[in-house]
């Protein structure tokens, strides 16, 4: 099985962190292709940045998905996830969604531990859009500026653990989600110190990606995830245009 | 007052339709700047197309918003709306949201009349994301391929009216929303034949844009719609980079 | 355009406060008629008082709505709003609903700043009835008896600002609604000191009333906001009886 | 035990129907006082009529509640129920709420059988306000004008039964609520012909009123159902003024 | 009228406590049969224990329900309640559901006072399953191990009252539910010291059981509470097998 | 990896069907232990039967879970799932939950195809309890008595496919869940004829069980899924008593 893992941000450091944890989360015989967004921001905290990252993920996926069995969107918040599901004929998973469905299978309510105050609104809206708000015990977040996005765990490890403990004690979390690609691997390293199951978004995403490929369900030809109707397009990278635009060479007559 | 009206699609025909109805919806002294997406698809029906259109709207807005008092995202489904609200210091309205808040002030439950079957899922999710699902009586949509996106009203006028009548009769709609920029002006022309208030997305958006400017509330410096935190970025058009990226010239050290 | 602004309470002081802010919120050419409830209480804090104020608003509206283009119910909590929408052939707006739809267009979650502890339950239920509970970050309220309802702002200004700041800081409000007619004008005077958009119910209501008139949508003849079916009535003021009762002079035969 | 049963409508015929069924629903030793609204409409179908009926119920209750142990609001839709609960020191029950809580104890989902198409929106909103929307399988209603509100059962009995059967068969109702005071007694007379428990609003209300009195819980002195704070009032009937207004003779200084 | 009261736990002490309060909650002419689970745990705090207690309640009910008019499941959390409703031809009430429907008729929002921290999750899920989450102001619970389940009130009375007061003051409860059979009678003894109506689960259940019998609605023959379809069964106590299994003597052919 | 697969029903035929599909859904190195409930009914359609099946699953699991890495509850509706998660130190998955989380990763809305009309209420409540109601497009079910539970697919295959097609066409399903252990394998055999991904509960459960084991998260020692507090118990099978009761030999002093 071959998986395409897309970091929708421009941070090579974070891509390496994702790759390191992803390689621990695959079975023998699963291969990974790592890709980093060619444009965008260093890490996504806002709806605006997610809008950019989602489009970047679409471009990367369109160009590279061929010969892969599934795609992993490797940023918590899942930028572009629904869009990719529509245009690609293979399963697509996201870190948030994978972590949520895993958490639901290990307990009832979960808390999300996040790397910045600002990121909380976007996370909350993502979780709400998936319909999991009722099970969200809390989001708890670091409240200091991040000196270096690739070293959050080293710099803030103790504070992250303290937030996790409060989520269990005060908020009633049955499960913890240590959220965001920059925290990849933290759950594994601190699991023994936490009183409830602690989940890592990257690990969950890779495990769910493999499970989705294993399921072997076919791609839809009807419903709202069938390929978008063909129509005129312009200015899109060629690989993407093949997936969302008119697949013929007809001139775009409706553009004035 | 000066408003920037963005068509997040590439269809010049539709931009002209929007402009025509928009000009009927402004007060003396309000000026309009019309803009069409430089890349994307002819009209948005899917999440994937909205992801593209939202990014296109961000680029257009970043380049042109200066010296305007508000921005109108002129596609039903509001691609990029939340993103624009974060990065721009002026009010931003969208056709769907404007129509929903107008409908709520004219009745309890509303139906949306749409131009294609496929577009319904995206509309439903947009309405749900705004929290208005409980008030949605139904979405009813044309079920034939559109011959020409700029001539839907002429080609399908009678069918659209029939759908509207069923929404009132069978679904319990107190208000009708004739949705999608390609239907701009239809509500006005058929209002007399419909038994409940019929709303036009373009008209609602322009009226709400003017109301938001009139309110005069200041831009946020805190909360989740304050400007995104500065951070490294790359590959973004310069105008957009100024709004979402690091505003200094420092090298992007975290990118490997 | 001519707007009828109804204070559903008996407080002339508050009517004057409303009028003062309302006059700042209209365009050239918009005229106002102010009306105060002929019976009821000094200010509404409870469901019981709202039941009375709503009926008073119906009587005032029935008597005075003719030759107006829209009606504004000028008490937060919108007593009688849905009732008025059914019986009047012109748009009717309320302070709460107008503030909510405005807040939604300036951010995702809002907090309401209120003048008394007791008033919170009624506000919460009103917001829930409109379907906006998910977007309510908090209600924060003064906790001292009000010495004089017409001087709340002078007496409690600093405390109100402190509540607003906590709503942003601790509750995650993107927008603030300074609620209640007795606070009319406060948002304007303190806006510069608050870190997120601050909305005034009176201003929002006047702006939305004008927007609704501008929309020009016709009155319903079907659906649940069409005029109530004719039926026997008794004991109602004549103007109101014409709107809700049997419009003929037939005797009320079903009354024993 | 002594119960005050208020018909918030002016229909003496319907009051007699209510009384007849109420007398079958009380235990030995329970006494009834029947009261009919002195003003209002013949039967309530709309939010506007409910606003009037609720205020009429407040006046009737204020005048007559003394020496009673509980009050029954005897119109489906419960006009004025929450208001009465705030101002009276004794339990107050309503036909809708009583029927809903009874239905919940006999099954999971229920359908409401109603006497007119128009009445459905108001019923739906009442049920939603109580938080029971998820358990509402359907509302099914007669679709012809009512010739005489006091003879609905005789005139429309067969059609009502047919609606009930479809609610069970097609909508998945576990329980039926035959709604509206004009249908008092119908559930009893047709129960044997219906395949699921059929509830009568009047019967449910009387049974719940007696259960609430039996519970013997004390009246609140805190929370949102404590008596409203004292404040100036004017123009209210004396008995009502004693419950909602300032209880002293001080002049109402805030009224200009 | 004859009621079967089932303690789904093995605690004879608690059964006696329930009986004592139940006898105060019945009318002349109502008779009680008390029954204690023959297997299970001392008191239910978890989903696992409720699963066991629910099955025990089914066995007890199947054996003893004959010649009774209704069944009361006398543990907060209502183990087995829905199951019993399906298999028995008489009304079945539970302590939680009865308390919730009573609380709703005395106020809008309620708090639950509970005997252990662990029990909260199960209570919250039970309340959510009934659809009352929106009205739950809070659950507040003792946080010390219980020395003796039959003496909680004596040992922890003051702490329970303190929790109740905080629920009113800080959480906005209009009504208090003192939850769990081990607290039977507490509401009565401390009512005078609490500022809002305080409800006892046992009392509520007995009052609702009598009200349900009084209603006289017939048992369903359709819908999801009709008797389960006949089918092969094995290993069930004979009385229970008669209610859920094949009622004929045919061999169970599908079992390999 | 070693998985314990429990059929909570007594049908050996169905256990064999489950095993056959389960063996197709495991990776090399995964071993299965199959177990059938020693008491209960042939197949679960109701809440009552699920209450029994859940307790049977607890007994089977308690006796056999040792030396396994995860447990699979192999009946749609997941009888006993939450209870097992509390008492076992290893992951536990259920067919419904596994199918729901899989469906969510392949589309937005799903329909469930079920084997009997009666089973729908229980399925709907299970899906609601997990919080997935918003994503449920429909449940469609066979409406004839089942001649033989082990031969549903052969007897009703065409009808099941027709129901699936209507769910996509009329209800807007993006994904289909062919529900119930008796349908194990059907999704695989008819996938090519269905226009959207079709999921099999057994396959989903096995894939998720393996993914949960792979995640390697530790068992909780806090939160609502920590082992139940120790307490007196009686009458439980010894293996189960060790998991839910007092683990010492002290006499059960609270039982009278």
Coordinates of C-alpha atoms in Angstrom, one line a residue, chain C residues 4-181:
Chain C
X4 CA -42.7 53.1 13.9
X5 CA -40.5 52.6 17.0
X6 CA -42.3 51.0 19.9
X7 CA -41.0 50.9 23.4
X8 CA -43.0 48.0 24.9
X9 CA -42.4 49.4 28.4
X10 CA -44.0 52.4 30.1
X11 CA -40.7 54.3 30.7
X12 CA -40.7 57.6 28.9
X13 CA -37.1 58.1 29.9
X14 CA -36.1 55.0 28.1
X15 CA -38.2 56.0 25.0
X16 CA -36.2 59.2 24.9
X17 CA -32.9 57.3 25.1
X18 CA -34.1 55.0 22.3
X19 CA -35.1 58.0 20.2
X20 CA -31.8 59.7 20.6
X21 CA -29.9 56.7 19.4
X22 CA -32.4 55.9 16.8
X23 CA -32.1 59.3 15.2
X24 CA -28.3 58.7 14.8
X25 CA -29.1 55.5 13.0
X26 CA -31.3 56.6 10.2
X27 CA -30.5 57.9 6.8
X28 CA -31.7 61.2 5.4
X29 CA -35.3 60.8 4.4
X30 CA -36.1 58.2 7.1
X31 CA -38.7 59.5 9.6
X32 CA -39.4 58.1 13.0
X33 CA -42.6 57.8 15.0
X34 CA -41.9 57.0 18.7
X35 CA -44.5 55.2 20.8
X36 CA -44.5 54.1 24.5
X37 CA -46.6 51.3 25.9
X38 CA -49.7 52.6 27.6
X39 CA -49.6 49.9 30.2
X40 CA -47.0 47.5 31.6
X41 CA -43.9 47.8 33.6
X42 CA -40.9 50.1 33.7
X43 CA -38.5 47.6 32.1
X44 CA -38.8 44.0 31.2
X45 CA -36.6 41.4 32.9
X46 CA -38.9 38.3 33.0
X47 CA -41.1 36.1 30.8
X48 CA -44.1 37.5 32.6
X49 CA -43.2 41.1 31.9
X50 CA -42.5 40.2 28.3
X51 CA -45.9 38.6 28.0
X52 CA -47.5 41.9 29.1
X53 CA -45.1 44.0 27.0
X54 CA -45.7 41.9 23.9
X55 CA -49.5 42.5 24.2
X56 CA -48.9 46.2 24.8
X57 CA -46.7 46.3 21.6
X58 CA -49.5 44.6 19.6
X59 CA -52.0 47.3 20.7
X60 CA -49.6 50.2 19.9
X61 CA -48.7 48.7 16.6
X62 CA -52.2 48.0 15.5
X63 CA -53.2 51.5 16.3
X64 CA -50.2 53.3 14.7
X65 CA -48.7 51.1 12.0
X66 CA -50.7 52.5 9.1
X67 CA -48.6 54.7 6.8
X68 CA -45.4 53.3 8.2
X69 CA -43.0 51.1 6.2
X70 CA -41.7 49.0 9.1
X71 CA -42.0 48.6 12.8
X72 CA -39.2 48.4 15.4
X73 CA -39.8 46.6 18.7
X74 CA -37.4 48.5 20.9
X75 CA -36.8 46.3 23.8
X76 CA -34.1 43.6 24.0
X77 CA -35.9 40.3 24.2
X78 CA -38.2 41.4 21.4
X79 CA -41.6 41.1 23.2
X80 CA -44.4 40.5 20.7
X81 CA -42.1 40.3 17.7
X82 CA -43.4 37.1 16.1
X83 CA -47.0 38.2 16.9
X84 CA -46.5 41.5 15.1
X85 CA -44.9 39.8 12.1
X86 CA -48.1 37.7 11.7
X87 CA -50.6 40.5 11.9
X88 CA -48.8 43.4 10.1
X89 CA -48.3 43.6 6.4
X90 CA -44.9 45.4 6.8
X91 CA -41.5 44.3 8.1
X92 CA -41.1 44.1 11.8
X93 CA -37.7 44.0 13.5
X94 CA -36.6 43.5 17.1
X95 CA -33.5 44.7 19.0
X96 CA -32.3 41.2 19.9
X97 CA -32.8 39.6 16.6
X98 CA -31.2 42.6 14.8
X99 CA -28.3 42.5 17.1
X100 CA -27.8 38.8 16.6
X101 CA -27.9 38.9 12.8
X102 CA -25.5 41.8 12.9
X103 CA -23.2 40.0 15.3
X104 CA -23.1 36.9 13.1
X105 CA -21.9 39.1 10.2
X106 CA -19.0 40.5 12.3
X107 CA -17.7 37.3 13.9
X108 CA -18.6 33.8 15.0
X109 CA -19.4 34.0 18.7
X110 CA -20.8 36.9 20.7
X111 CA -21.4 37.8 24.3
X112 CA -24.3 39.8 25.6
X113 CA -23.8 42.4 28.3
X114 CA -27.0 42.9 30.3
X115 CA -28.3 45.2 33.0
X116 CA -29.4 42.7 35.6
X117 CA -28.9 39.1 36.8
X118 CA -32.5 38.3 36.5
X119 CA -32.8 39.3 32.9
X120 CA -30.3 36.6 31.8
X121 CA -32.7 33.7 31.7
X122 CA -35.2 35.5 29.5
X123 CA -32.4 36.7 27.1
X124 CA -31.0 33.1 27.0
X125 CA -34.4 31.7 26.0
X126 CA -35.0 34.4 23.4
X127 CA -31.6 33.7 21.8
X128 CA -32.3 29.9 21.9
X129 CA -35.7 30.4 20.3
X130 CA -34.0 32.2 17.4
X131 CA -31.6 29.2 17.1
X132 CA -28.4 31.2 18.0
X133 CA -27.5 29.4 21.2
X134 CA -24.4 27.8 19.6
X135 CA -23.0 31.2 18.9
X136 CA -23.6 32.6 22.3
X137 CA -20.2 32.8 24.1
X138 CA -21.8 34.1 27.3
X139 CA -24.2 36.5 29.0
X140 CA -22.6 38.7 31.6
X141 CA -24.7 41.0 33.7
X142 CA -24.6 43.6 36.4
X143 CA -25.4 42.2 39.8
X144 CA -26.7 45.2 41.7
X145 CA -30.2 46.6 41.9
X146 CA -30.7 49.4 39.4
X147 CA -31.3 52.7 41.1
X148 CA -32.8 54.4 38.0
X149 CA -33.4 52.6 34.8
X150 CA -32.8 55.8 32.8
X151 CA -29.3 56.3 34.3
X152 CA -27.8 52.9 34.1
X153 CA -25.0 54.0 31.8
X154 CA -23.9 56.8 33.9
X155 CA -24.1 54.8 37.1
X156 CA -22.6 51.6 35.9
X157 CA -20.5 52.4 32.9
X158 CA -17.2 51.2 34.2
X159 CA -18.7 47.9 35.4
X160 CA -20.3 47.3 32.0
X161 CA -17.0 47.8 30.3
X162 CA -15.3 45.4 32.7
X163 CA -17.9 42.8 32.0
X164 CA -17.3 43.3 28.2
X165 CA -13.6 42.9 28.6
X166 CA -14.0 39.6 30.5
X167 CA -16.4 38.3 27.8
X168 CA -13.7 38.8 25.2
X169 CA -10.8 37.6 27.4
X170 CA -12.4 34.6 29.2
X171 CA -15.4 33.6 27.1
X172 CA -14.0 34.0 23.6
X173 CA -16.5 36.6 22.3
X174 CA -15.7 37.8 18.8
X175 CA -18.4 40.5 19.1
X176 CA -20.1 42.2 22.0
X177 CA -23.8 43.1 22.2
X178 CA -24.6 45.8 24.8
X179 CA -28.1 44.7 25.4
X180 CA -31.3 46.5 26.5
X181 CA -32.8 49.8 25.5

